[in-house]
Tab-separated table of C-alpha atoms in Angstrom:
chain	number	residue	atom	x	y	z
A	1	VAL	CA	98.064	108.831	115.440
A	2	LEU	CA	95.901	111.755	117.039
A	3	ASN	CA	97.715	115.265	116.466
A	4	PRO	CA	101.351	116.498	114.224
A	5	ALA	CA	103.419	116.174	117.379
A	6	ASP	CA	102.559	112.589	118.067
A	7	GLU	CA	102.842	111.847	113.831
A	8	TYR	CA	106.106	113.449	113.787
A	9	VAL	CA	107.155	110.706	116.577
A	10	ALA	CA	105.773	107.817	114.781
A	11	ASP	CA	107.593	109.096	111.654
A	12	PHE	CA	110.921	109.450	112.815
A	13	VAL	CA	110.514	105.583	114.550
A	14	SER	CA	109.136	104.239	111.468
A	15	GLY	CA	112.444	105.863	109.706
A	16	ILE	CA	110.462	107.856	107.030
A	17	SER	CA	110.757	111.519	109.005
A	18	ARG	CA	113.363	112.387	106.307
A	19	LEU	CA	111.809	112.291	103.577
A	20	LYS	CA	108.450	114.504	104.878
A	21	VAL	CA	111.033	117.461	106.472
A	22	VAL	CA	113.609	117.679	104.463
A	23	ARG	CA	112.980	120.250	102.303
A	24	ALA	CA	114.282	121.148	98.395
A	25	HIS	CA	116.061	123.544	99.517
A	26	ALA	CA	118.627	121.496	102.179
A	27	VAL	CA	119.300	119.210	99.112
A	28	MET	CA	120.117	121.174	96.237
A	29	GLN	CA	123.146	122.334	94.813
A	30	SER	CA	123.322	125.840	92.775
A	31	ILE	CA	122.694	126.134	89.590
A	32	GLU	CA	126.731	127.671	88.934
A	33	SER	CA	127.558	124.585	90.835
A	34	PHE	CA	126.028	121.876	88.515
A	35	GLU	CA	127.165	124.505	85.332
A	36	GLN	CA	130.463	123.740	86.439
A	37	ALA	CA	130.366	119.494	87.113
A	38	HIS	CA	127.781	118.682	83.868
A	39	GLY	CA	127.896	122.199	81.302
A	40	PRO	CA	124.731	124.615	81.074
A	41	LEU	CA	121.595	123.440	83.025
A	42	PRO	CA	118.979	121.658	80.072
A	43	GLU	CA	115.855	123.959	78.687
A	44	GLY	CA	112.455	122.343	80.227
A	45	LEU	CA	113.250	120.748	83.296
A	46	GLN	CA	110.813	119.998	85.911
A	47	GLN	CA	110.095	122.296	88.857
A	48	PHE	CA	109.547	122.540	92.239
A	49	ASP	CA	108.746	124.700	95.003
A	50	HIS	CA	111.658	125.080	97.527
A	51	ASP	CA	109.724	123.848	100.182
A	52	ALA	CA	108.535	120.767	98.061
A	53	HIS	CA	109.908	117.402	100.253
A	54	LEU	CA	113.015	115.417	100.007
A	55	GLY	CA	110.046	112.209	99.219
A	56	GLU	CA	108.368	114.466	95.971
A	57	LEU	CA	111.541	115.238	94.640
A	58	ILE	CA	112.905	110.919	95.375
A	59	ASN	CA	109.750	110.526	93.278
A	60	SER	CA	110.280	112.590	90.416
A	61	ALA	CA	113.943	111.039	89.833
A	62	ILE	CA	112.214	107.913	89.774
A	63	SER	CA	110.584	108.438	86.751
A	64	SER	CA	113.045	110.550	84.752
A	65	ASP	CA	117.255	111.425	85.376
A	66	ARG	CA	117.263	114.385	83.960
A	67	PRO	CA	118.078	117.194	87.407
A	68	LEU	CA	115.104	118.678	89.287
A	69	LEU	CA	114.973	122.514	89.012
A	70	VAL	CA	113.693	124.518	92.343
A	71	ALA	CA	112.120	127.627	92.329
A	72	ASP	CA	111.232	130.591	95.423
A	73	ASN	CA	108.976	132.272	96.279
A	74	GLU	CA	109.031	134.788	93.335
A	75	GLY	CA	109.566	131.433	91.311
A	76	ARG	CA	113.431	132.755	90.516
A	77	GLU	CA	115.670	129.300	89.886
A	78	VAL	CA	117.919	128.878	92.683
A	79	GLY	CA	118.990	126.005	92.483
A	80	VAL	CA	119.556	122.228	91.065
A	81	VAL	CA	118.834	118.630	92.594
A	82	THR	CA	120.590	115.785	90.717
A	83	ARG	CA	120.054	111.513	91.312
A	84	GLU	CA	123.211	111.803	93.301
A	85	ASP	CA	122.039	114.852	95.794
A	86	LEU	CA	119.189	112.700	96.729
A	87	LEU	CA	121.677	109.278	97.573
A	88	ARG	CA	123.856	112.004	99.481
A	89	THR	CA	121.176	113.763	101.560
A	90	VAL	CA	119.715	109.937	102.699
A	91	ILE	CA	123.126	108.600	103.915
A	92	GLU	CA	124.358	112.122	104.974
A	93	GLY	CA	120.999	112.203	107.005
A	94	ALA	CA	121.800	108.629	108.634
A	95	GLU	CA	125.295	109.173	109.115
A	96	THR	CA	124.477	112.750	111.629
A	97	SER	CA	121.509	111.684	112.857
B	1	VAL	CA	122.863	100.930	123.571
B	2	LEU	CA	124.556	97.664	125.133
B	3	ASN	CA	123.671	94.351	123.106
B	4	PRO	CA	122.454	94.252	119.289
B	5	ALA	CA	118.229	94.594	119.504
B	6	ASP	CA	119.084	97.949	121.681
B	7	GLU	CA	121.192	99.828	117.998
B	8	TYR	CA	118.133	97.929	116.377
B	9	VAL	CA	115.637	100.225	118.356
B	10	ALA	CA	117.887	103.144	118.409
B	11	ASP	CA	118.453	102.597	114.661
B	12	PHE	CA	114.350	102.623	113.907
B	13	VAL	CA	114.575	105.965	116.082
B	14	SER	CA	117.133	107.532	114.426
B	15	GLY	CA	116.251	106.563	111.292
B	16	ILE	CA	118.337	104.625	109.542
B	17	SER	CA	117.939	101.051	109.693
B	18	ARG	CA	116.587	100.964	106.249
B	19	LEU	CA	120.643	101.551	105.186
B	20	LYS	CA	121.669	98.965	107.818
B	21	VAL	CA	118.809	96.840	107.194
B	22	VAL	CA	117.889	96.391	103.757
B	23	ARG	CA	120.072	93.939	101.553
B	24	ALA	CA	121.875	94.327	97.629
B	25	HIS	CA	119.501	90.905	97.233
B	26	ALA	CA	115.769	92.892	98.154
B	27	VAL	CA	117.040	96.120	96.401
B	28	MET	CA	118.496	94.120	93.115
B	29	GLN	CA	117.033	93.796	89.828
B	30	SER	CA	118.001	90.904	87.062
B	31	ILE	CA	120.542	91.339	84.716
B	32	GLU	CA	117.883	89.926	82.133
B	33	SER	CA	115.441	93.248	83.056
B	34	PHE	CA	118.405	95.580	83.422
B	35	GLU	CA	119.623	94.413	79.726
B	36	GLN	CA	115.827	94.557	78.120
B	37	ALA	CA	115.758	97.979	79.319
B	38	HIS	CA	119.369	99.803	78.886
B	39	GLY	CA	120.913	96.859	76.400
B	40	PRO	CA	124.274	94.878	77.371
B	41	LEU	CA	125.641	94.888	80.762
B	42	PRO	CA	128.929	97.091	80.820
B	43	GLU	CA	131.747	95.314	81.556
B	44	GLY	CA	133.914	96.192	84.887
B	45	LEU	CA	130.822	97.052	87.276
B	46	GLN	CA	131.942	97.216	91.014
B	47	GLN	CA	130.531	94.174	92.213
B	48	PHE	CA	128.474	93.480	96.290
B	49	ASP	CA	128.136	90.343	97.574
B	50	HIS	CA	124.108	90.110	97.486
B	51	ASP	CA	124.168	90.692	101.495
B	52	ALA	CA	125.601	93.997	101.084
B	53	HIS	CA	123.768	97.301	102.902
B	54	LEU	CA	121.705	99.449	101.601
B	55	GLY	CA	124.246	102.194	102.692
B	56	GLU	CA	127.265	100.714	101.235
B	57	LEU	CA	124.995	100.714	98.073
B	58	ILE	CA	124.122	104.165	97.949
B	59	ASN	CA	127.167	105.269	99.312
B	60	SER	CA	129.215	103.947	95.987
B	61	ALA	CA	126.225	105.085	93.776
B	62	ILE	CA	126.883	108.572	94.881
B	63	SER	CA	130.570	107.977	93.435
B	64	SER	CA	129.343	106.959	90.285
B	65	ASP	CA	126.149	106.349	87.667
B	66	ARG	CA	127.066	103.359	86.690
B	67	PRO	CA	124.485	100.242	87.558
B	68	LEU	CA	126.847	98.008	90.635
B	69	LEU	CA	126.517	94.714	89.884
B	70	VAL	CA	125.299	91.443	92.318
B	71	ALA	CA	127.211	87.944	93.563
B	72	ASP	CA	125.873	85.243	95.462
B	73	ASN	CA	128.365	83.293	97.393
B	74	GLU	CA	129.745	81.501	94.530
B	75	GLY	CA	130.400	84.926	92.960
B	76	ARG	CA	128.270	83.981	90.379
B	77	GLU	CA	125.996	87.711	88.719
B	78	VAL	CA	122.687	87.393	90.362
B	79	GLY	CA	121.857	91.718	90.084
B	80	VAL	CA	121.459	94.747	89.342
B	81	VAL	CA	121.655	97.701	91.293
B	82	THR	CA	120.902	100.858	89.482
B	83	ARG	CA	120.678	104.907	91.313
B	84	GLU	CA	116.936	104.154	89.935
B	85	ASP	CA	116.513	101.375	92.228
B	86	LEU	CA	118.133	102.770	95.166
B	87	LEU	CA	115.784	105.527	94.834
B	88	ARG	CA	112.837	103.448	94.557
B	89	THR	CA	113.796	101.747	97.607
B	90	VAL	CA	113.963	104.479	99.513
B	91	ILE	CA	110.758	105.807	98.797
B	92	GLU	CA	109.136	102.027	99.219
B	93	GLY	CA	110.952	101.902	102.258
B	94	ALA	CA	108.557	104.394	103.595
B	95	GLU	CA	105.440	103.592	102.331
B	96	THR	CA	104.964	100.272	103.510
B	97	SER	CA	106.813	100.820	107.027
């Protein structure tokens, strides 16, 4: 593995691509959607950039079952990621790729 | 894709291998370990064969956050799979492959 293109191919071959390629903004649900299903968003949630990797989000979701908050470049809260969203992303990636 | 070996390679290339290759017995924790952390195992859990695919377990965990029960060939309950176990498996697979 000598350059980014090779690394990308190697990742696909080893089956880990989605953890590095998929970003928070593609996994999150809207805050409105979360609150309709679960009630008001809890305070003090761990916050991630909208470009955070799927792998980072999963690592955080392993250590806590609280939802993760996603913020845009200006720090505005733009979405929420739950364990359910993460599991669905793993399956959906497999079914569509 | 004409034979199982080709299909296996194709799965790896498309990054979905672990969903079909990893089985329940490799993901589950012992019932003792679950009960130490969460208290007595709830009644009426959905039950899976110890050879069930990771993908099946994840699909079930998307629709309910209850733990999944794993049984051996004789129907004995041998383990439990939680959402946390499933998320950890996805990450561990990436880190060790």
